[in-house]
Amino acid sequence: MATQMQKAVLAGGCFWGMQDLLRRLPGVTGTRVGYTGGDVPNATYRNHGTHAEAIEITFDPEKTDFRTILETFFQIHDPSTKNRQGNDIGLSYRSAIYYVDDEQKRIAEDTIADVDASGLWPGKVVTEVEPEGPFWEAEPEHQDYLERYPDGYTCHFPRAGWRLPARTTG
């Protein structure tokens, strides 16, 4: 019997760098970049209103899970900066998790609590947690950008030695 693939939708700044790193995770079977969480139907690069640049991830739940994807997400971008990553500033570059069901929402909130408790970032997490909405796929020139232009701009990178501990409750 074939495994039912699952989906995650994340925004954490410029979608090029997010896609380049998250696609490499074991169990990730597909990615596409686009726009979500905003007010413009049929969003495009030149007209995306209040949408965030986001990545839609398809993954095999027998090889990875949503928590593992989120741990990488929180490692490769700074979730404590509002509407900014690196040189990119504005609402399009906000940090957000667009959950597809109540279980993803629970995991997202629990992971954020762990990030806040860890002290790994200079401030508290400002990542939005919102229900999934329409996802408008970005133009072809934005898909797989850093595979085609390996020296292209990115503000995302793995941080050496970064590991998210689970908080202790008591």
Coordinates of N, CA and C in Angstrom, one line a residue:
M1 N 0.8 -1.2 0.0 CA 0.0 0.0 0.0 C 0.9 1.2 0.0
A2 N 0.6 2.2 -0.9 CA 1.4 3.4 -1.0 C 1.1 4.3 0.2
T3 N 2.2 5.0 0.6 CA 2.1 6.0 1.7 C 1.4 7.2 1.2
Q4 N 0.5 7.8 2.1 CA -0.2 9.0 1.8 C 0.8 10.2 2.1
M5 N 1.2 10.9 1.1 CA 2.0 12.1 1.4 C 1.3 13.1 2.2
Q6 N 2.1 13.9 2.9 CA 1.5 15.0 3.7 C 2.1 16.3 3.2
K7 N 1.5 17.4 3.6 CA 1.9 18.8 3.2 C 2.2 19.7 4.3
A8 N 3.2 20.6 4.1 CA 3.5 21.6 5.1 C 3.6 22.9 4.3
V9 N 3.2 24.0 4.8 CA 3.3 25.3 4.1 C 4.0 26.3 5.1
L10 N 5.1 26.8 4.8 CA 5.9 27.6 5.6 C 6.4 28.9 4.9
A11 N 6.5 30.0 5.7 CA 7.1 31.2 5.2 C 8.1 31.7 6.2
G12 N 9.3 32.0 5.6 CA 10.4 32.5 6.5 C 11.4 33.4 5.8
G13 N 10.9 34.3 5.1 CA 11.7 35.2 4.3 C 11.7 34.7 2.8
C14 N 12.7 35.1 2.1 CA 12.8 34.8 0.6 C 12.6 33.3 0.4
F15 N 11.7 33.0 -0.5 CA 11.4 31.6 -0.7 C 12.5 30.8 -1.3
W16 N 13.5 31.4 -2.0 CA 14.5 30.7 -2.7 C 15.4 29.9 -1.7
G17 N 15.9 30.6 -0.7 CA 16.7 29.9 0.3 C 16.0 28.8 1.1
M18 N 14.7 29.1 1.4 CA 13.9 28.1 2.2 C 13.8 26.9 1.3
Q19 N 13.5 27.0 0.1 CA 13.3 25.9 -0.8 C 14.6 25.1 -0.9
D20 N 15.7 25.8 -1.1 CA 17.0 25.1 -1.4 C 17.4 24.2 -0.2
L21 N 17.1 24.7 1.0 CA 17.5 23.9 2.2 C 16.5 22.8 2.6
L22 N 15.2 23.2 2.6 CA 14.2 22.2 3.0 C 14.0 21.1 2.1
R23 N 14.2 21.3 0.8 CA 14.1 20.2 -0.2 C 15.1 19.1 0.1
R24 N 16.2 19.4 0.8 CA 17.2 18.4 1.0 C 17.0 17.5 2.2
L25 N 15.9 17.8 3.0 CA 15.6 16.9 4.1 C 15.2 15.5 3.7
P26 N 15.7 14.5 4.4 CA 15.2 13.2 4.1 C 13.7 13.1 4.3
G27 N 13.0 12.5 3.3 CA 11.6 12.3 3.4 C 10.8 13.4 2.6
V28 N 11.5 14.5 2.3 CA 10.8 15.5 1.5 C 10.8 15.1 0.0
T29 N 9.6 15.0 -0.5 CA 9.4 14.5 -1.9 C 9.2 15.5 -2.9
G30 N 8.8 16.7 -2.5 CA 8.6 17.8 -3.4 C 8.5 19.2 -2.7
T31 N 8.8 20.2 -3.5 CA 8.6 21.6 -3.0 C 8.2 22.5 -4.2
R32 N 7.5 23.5 -3.8 CA 7.3 24.6 -4.8 C 7.1 25.9 -4.0
V33 N 7.5 27.0 -4.6 CA 7.5 28.3 -4.0 C 6.3 29.1 -4.5
G34 N 5.8 29.9 -3.6 CA 4.6 30.7 -4.0 C 4.2 31.8 -3.0
Y35 N 3.0 32.1 -3.0 CA 2.5 33.2 -2.1 C 1.2 32.7 -1.4
T36 N 1.1 33.0 -0.1 CA 0.0 32.6 0.7 C -0.2 33.6 1.9
G37 N -1.3 33.5 2.5 CA -1.6 34.3 3.7 C -2.0 35.7 3.5
G38 N -2.4 36.0 2.3 CA -2.7 37.4 2.0 C -4.0 37.7 1.3
D39 N -4.1 38.8 0.6 CA -5.4 39.3 0.1 C -5.6 39.4 -1.4
V40 N -4.6 39.0 -2.2 CA -4.7 39.1 -3.6 C -4.9 37.8 -4.3
P41 N -6.0 37.6 -5.0 CA -6.2 36.3 -5.7 C -5.2 36.3 -6.9
N42 N -4.8 35.1 -7.2 CA -3.9 34.8 -8.3 C -2.6 35.7 -8.2
A43 N -2.0 35.6 -7.0 CA -0.8 36.4 -6.6 C 0.3 36.1 -7.6
T44 N 1.1 37.1 -7.9 CA 2.3 37.0 -8.7 C 3.5 37.7 -8.0
Y45 N 4.7 37.6 -8.5 CA 5.8 38.3 -7.9 C 5.6 39.8 -7.9
R46 N 5.1 40.3 -9.0 CA 4.9 41.8 -9.1 C 3.6 42.2 -8.4
N47 N 2.7 41.3 -8.1 CA 1.4 41.7 -7.5 C 1.0 40.6 -6.5
H48 N 1.5 40.7 -5.3 CA 1.2 39.7 -4.3 C 0.6 40.3 -3.0
G49 N 0.3 41.6 -3.0 CA -0.4 42.2 -1.9 C 0.2 41.9 -0.6
T50 N -0.6 41.4 0.3 CA -0.1 41.1 1.7 C 0.3 39.6 1.9
H51 N 0.4 38.9 0.8 CA 0.9 37.5 0.9 C 2.3 37.4 1.3
A52 N 2.7 36.3 2.0 CA 4.1 36.0 2.3 C 4.7 35.2 1.2
E53 N 6.0 35.3 0.9 CA 6.7 34.4 0.1 C 6.8 33.1 0.9
A54 N 6.3 32.0 0.3 CA 6.2 30.7 1.1 C 6.7 29.6 0.3
I55 N 6.8 28.4 1.0 CA 7.1 27.2 0.3 C 6.1 26.1 0.7
E56 N 5.7 25.4 -0.2 CA 4.8 24.2 0.0 C 5.7 23.0 -0.1
I57 N 5.6 22.2 0.9 CA 6.5 21.0 1.0 C 5.6 19.8 1.0
T58 N 6.0 18.8 0.2 CA 5.3 17.5 0.3 C 6.3 16.5 0.9
F59 N 5.8 15.7 1.9 CA 6.8 14.8 2.6 C 6.1 13.5 2.9
D60 N 7.0 12.5 3.0 CA 6.6 11.1 3.3 C 6.6 11.0 4.8
P61 N 5.4 10.8 5.5 CA 5.4 10.7 6.9 C 6.1 9.4 7.5
E62 N 6.4 8.5 6.6 CA 7.1 7.3 7.1 C 8.6 7.6 7.2
K63 N 9.1 8.7 6.6 CA 10.5 9.1 6.6 C 10.8 10.3 7.3
T64 N 9.9 11.2 7.6 CA 10.1 12.4 8.4 C 8.7 12.8 8.9
D65 N 8.7 13.8 9.7 CA 7.5 14.3 10.3 C 7.5 15.9 10.4
F66 N 6.3 16.4 10.7 CA 6.2 17.9 10.7 C 7.1 18.5 11.7
R67 N 7.3 17.9 12.8 CA 8.2 18.5 13.9 C 9.6 18.6 13.3
T68 N 10.1 17.6 12.7 CA 11.5 17.6 12.1 C 11.6 18.7 11.1
I69 N 10.6 18.9 10.2 CA 10.6 20.0 9.2 C 10.6 21.3 9.9
L70 N 9.8 21.5 11.0 CA 9.8 22.7 11.7 C 11.1 23.0 12.4
E71 N 11.8 22.0 13.0 CA 13.1 22.2 13.6 C 14.1 22.8 12.6
T72 N 14.1 22.3 11.4 CA 15.0 22.8 10.4 C 14.5 24.2 10.0
F73 N 13.2 24.5 9.8 CA 12.7 25.8 9.5 C 13.2 26.8 10.5
F74 N 13.1 26.5 11.8 CA 13.5 27.4 12.9 C 15.0 27.6 13.0
Q75 N 15.8 26.7 12.4 CA 17.2 26.8 12.4 C 17.7 27.7 11.2
I76 N 17.1 27.6 10.1 CA 17.6 28.3 8.9 C 17.1 29.7 8.7
H77 N 16.2 30.2 9.5 CA 15.8 31.6 9.5 C 15.7 32.1 10.9
D78 N 15.7 33.4 11.0 CA 15.6 34.0 12.4 C 14.1 34.3 12.6
P79 N 13.4 33.5 13.5 CA 12.0 33.7 13.7 C 11.7 34.8 14.7
S80 N 12.7 35.5 15.2 CA 12.5 36.5 16.2 C 12.5 37.9 15.5
T81 N 12.7 38.0 14.2 CA 12.6 39.3 13.5 C 11.3 39.4 12.8
K82 N 10.6 40.5 13.0 CA 9.3 40.7 12.4 C 9.4 41.2 11.0
N83 N 8.8 40.6 10.0 CA 8.7 41.0 8.6 C 10.1 41.3 8.1
R84 N 11.1 40.4 8.4 CA 12.4 40.6 7.9 C 13.2 39.3 7.9
Q85 N 14.0 39.1 6.9 CA 15.1 38.1 6.9 C 16.2 38.7 6.1
G86 N 17.4 38.8 6.7 CA 18.6 39.3 6.0 C 18.3 40.7 5.5
N87 N 18.6 41.0 4.2 CA 18.3 42.3 3.6 C 16.9 42.5 3.1
D88 N 16.1 41.4 3.2 CA 14.7 41.5 2.8 C 13.8 42.0 3.9
I89 N 13.1 43.1 3.6 CA 12.3 43.7 4.7 C 10.9 43.9 4.1
G90 N 9.9 43.6 4.9 CA 8.5 43.8 4.5 C 7.6 42.6 4.8
L91 N 6.3 42.8 4.7 CA 5.4 41.8 5.1 C 5.6 40.5 4.3
S92 N 6.1 40.6 3.1 CA 6.3 39.4 2.2 C 7.3 38.5 2.9
Y93 N 8.1 39.0 3.8 CA 9.2 38.2 4.3 C 9.0 37.8 5.8
R94 N 7.7 37.8 6.2 CA 7.4 37.4 7.5 C 7.6 35.9 7.7
S95 N 7.7 35.5 9.0 CA 7.8 34.2 9.4 C 6.4 33.7 9.7
A96 N 6.0 32.5 9.1 CA 4.6 32.0 9.3 C 4.6 30.5 9.1
I97 N 3.7 29.9 9.8 CA 3.4 28.5 9.6 C 1.9 28.4 9.3
Y98 N 1.6 27.8 8.1 CA 0.2 27.7 7.7 C -0.2 26.2 7.8
Y99 N -0.9 25.9 9.0 CA -1.2 24.5 9.3 C -2.3 24.0 8.4
V100 N -2.2 22.7 8.2 CA -3.3 22.1 7.3 C -4.3 21.3 8.2
D101 N -4.0 21.1 9.5 CA -5.0 20.5 10.4 C -4.7 20.8 11.8
D102 N -5.5 20.4 12.7 CA -5.4 20.7 14.1 C -4.1 20.1 14.7
E103 N -3.7 19.0 14.2 CA -2.4 18.4 14.7 C -1.2 19.2 14.3
Q104 N -1.2 19.7 13.1 CA -0.1 20.6 12.7 C -0.1 21.8 13.5
K105 N -1.2 22.4 13.8 CA -1.3 23.6 14.7 C -0.7 23.3 16.1
R106 N -1.1 22.2 16.6 CA -0.6 21.8 18.0 C 0.9 21.6 17.9
I107 N 1.4 21.0 16.9 CA 2.9 20.8 16.8 C 3.6 22.1 16.6
A108 N 3.0 23.0 15.8 CA 3.6 24.3 15.5 C 3.7 25.1 16.8
E109 N 2.6 25.1 17.6 CA 2.6 25.9 18.8 C 3.6 25.3 19.9
D110 N 3.7 24.0 19.9 CA 4.6 23.3 20.8 C 6.0 23.6 20.4
T111 N 6.3 23.5 19.2 CA 7.7 23.8 18.7 C 8.1 25.2 18.9
I112 N 7.2 26.2 18.7 CA 7.5 27.6 19.0 C 7.8 27.7 20.5
A113 N 7.0 27.1 21.4 CA 7.3 27.2 22.8 C 8.7 26.6 23.1
D114 N 9.1 25.6 22.4 CA 10.4 25.0 22.6 C 11.5 26.0 22.2
V115 N 11.3 26.6 21.0 CA 12.2 27.6 20.5 C 12.3 28.8 21.5
D116 N 11.2 29.3 22.0 CA 11.2 30.4 22.9 C 12.0 30.0 24.2
A117 N 11.7 28.8 24.7 CA 12.4 28.3 25.9 C 13.9 28.1 25.8
S118 N 14.3 27.8 24.5 CA 15.7 27.4 24.3 C 16.7 28.6 24.4
G119 N 16.2 29.8 24.1 CA 17.1 30.9 24.1 C 18.1 30.9 22.9
L120 N 17.8 30.1 21.9 CA 18.7 30.0 20.7 C 18.7 31.3 19.9
W121 N 17.6 32.1 20.0 CA 17.5 33.3 19.2 C 17.5 34.5 20.1
P122 N 17.8 35.7 19.7 CA 17.9 36.8 20.5 C 16.6 37.4 21.1
G123 N 15.5 37.0 20.6 CA 14.2 37.5 21.0 C 13.2 36.3 21.0
K124 N 12.0 36.7 21.3 CA 10.9 35.7 21.3 C 10.4 35.5 19.8
V125 N 9.9 34.3 19.5 CA 9.4 34.0 18.2 C 8.2 34.9 17.8
V126 N 8.3 35.4 16.6 CA 7.1 36.2 16.1 C 6.4 35.5 15.0
T127 N 6.8 34.2 14.8 CA 6.2 33.4 13.7 C 4.7 33.3 13.9
E128 N 3.9 33.7 12.8 CA 2.5 33.6 12.8 C 2.1 32.1 12.7
V129 N 1.0 31.7 13.3 CA 0.5 30.3 13.1 C -1.0 30.5 12.6
E130 N -1.2 30.2 11.4 CA -2.5 30.5 10.7 C -2.9 29.3 9.9
P131 N -4.3 29.1 9.7 CA -4.7 28.0 8.9 C -4.3 28.2 7.5
E132 N -4.1 27.1 6.8 CA -3.7 27.1 5.4 C -4.8 27.8 4.6
G133 N -4.4 28.6 3.6 CA -5.4 29.2 2.7 C -4.9 28.9 1.3
P134 N -5.4 29.7 0.3 CA -5.0 29.5 -1.1 C -3.5 29.7 -1.2
F135 N -2.8 28.9 -2.0 CA -1.4 29.0 -2.3 C -1.3 29.2 -3.8
W136 N -0.7 30.4 -4.1 CA -0.5 30.8 -5.5 C 0.9 30.5 -5.9
E137 N 1.1 29.5 -6.8 CA 2.5 29.1 -7.2 C 3.2 30.2 -7.9
A138 N 4.4 30.5 -7.5 CA 5.2 31.5 -8.1 C 5.6 31.1 -9.6
E139 N 6.0 32.1 -10.3 CA 6.4 32.0 -11.7 C 7.6 31.0 -11.8
P140 N 7.7 30.3 -13.0 CA 8.7 29.3 -13.2 C 10.1 29.8 -12.9
E141 N 10.4 31.1 -13.1 CA 11.8 31.6 -12.9 C 12.1 31.6 -11.4
H142 N 11.1 31.5 -10.5 CA 11.4 31.4 -9.1 C 11.5 30.0 -8.5
Q143 N 11.0 29.1 -9.2 CA 11.1 27.7 -8.8 C 12.5 27.2 -8.9
D144 N 13.0 26.5 -7.9 CA 14.3 25.9 -8.0 C 15.4 26.9 -8.3
Y145 N 15.2 28.1 -7.9 CA 16.1 29.2 -8.3 C 17.6 28.9 -7.9
L146 N 17.9 28.5 -6.7 CA 19.3 28.3 -6.3 C 19.9 27.0 -6.9
E147 N 19.1 26.1 -7.4 CA 19.7 25.0 -8.2 C 20.2 25.5 -9.5
R148 N 19.5 26.4 -10.1 CA 19.9 27.0 -11.4 C 21.0 28.1 -11.2
Y149 N 20.9 28.8 -10.1 CA 21.9 29.9 -9.8 C 22.5 29.6 -8.4
P150 N 23.5 28.7 -8.3 CA 24.0 28.3 -7.0 C 24.6 29.5 -6.3
D151 N 25.1 30.5 -6.9 CA 25.6 31.7 -6.2 C 24.6 32.8 -6.1
G152 N 23.3 32.5 -6.3 CA 22.3 33.5 -6.1 C 22.1 33.9 -4.7
Y153 N 21.3 34.9 -4.5 CA 21.1 35.5 -3.2 C 20.3 34.6 -2.3
T154 N 20.7 34.4 -1.0 CA 20.0 33.7 0.0 C 20.3 34.3 1.4
C155 N 19.4 34.3 2.3 CA 19.7 34.7 3.6 C 19.4 33.6 4.6
H156 N 19.3 32.4 4.1 CA 19.1 31.2 4.9 C 20.3 30.3 4.9
F157 N 20.6 29.7 6.0 CA 21.7 28.8 6.1 C 21.6 28.0 7.4
P158 N 22.1 26.7 7.3 CA 22.1 25.9 8.5 C 23.1 26.5 9.5
R159 N 22.8 26.5 10.8 CA 23.7 27.0 11.8 C 24.4 25.8 12.5
A160 N 25.7 25.8 12.4 CA 26.5 24.7 13.0 C 26.1 24.5 14.5
G161 N 25.9 23.3 14.9 CA 25.7 23.0 16.3 C 24.3 23.3 16.8
W162 N 23.4 23.9 15.9 CA 22.1 24.3 16.4 C 21.2 23.1 16.5
R163 N 20.7 22.9 17.7 CA 19.8 21.7 18.0 C 18.7 22.2 18.9
L164 N 17.5 22.0 18.6 CA 16.4 22.5 19.4 C 16.1 21.5 20.5
P165 N 16.3 21.8 21.7 CA 15.9 20.9 22.8 C 14.4 21.1 23.1
A166 N 13.8 20.0 23.6 CA 12.4 20.1 24.1 C 12.5 20.7 25.4
R167 N 11.5 21.6 25.7 CA 11.5 22.3 27.0 C 11.1 21.4 28.1
T168 N 11.5 21.7 29.3 CA 11.1 20.9 30.4 C 9.9 21.6 31.0
T169 N 8.9 20.8 31.4 CA 7.7 21.4 32.1 C 7.7 20.8 33.5
G170 N 7.2 21.6 34.4 CA 7.2 21.0 35.7 C 6.8 22.0 36.7

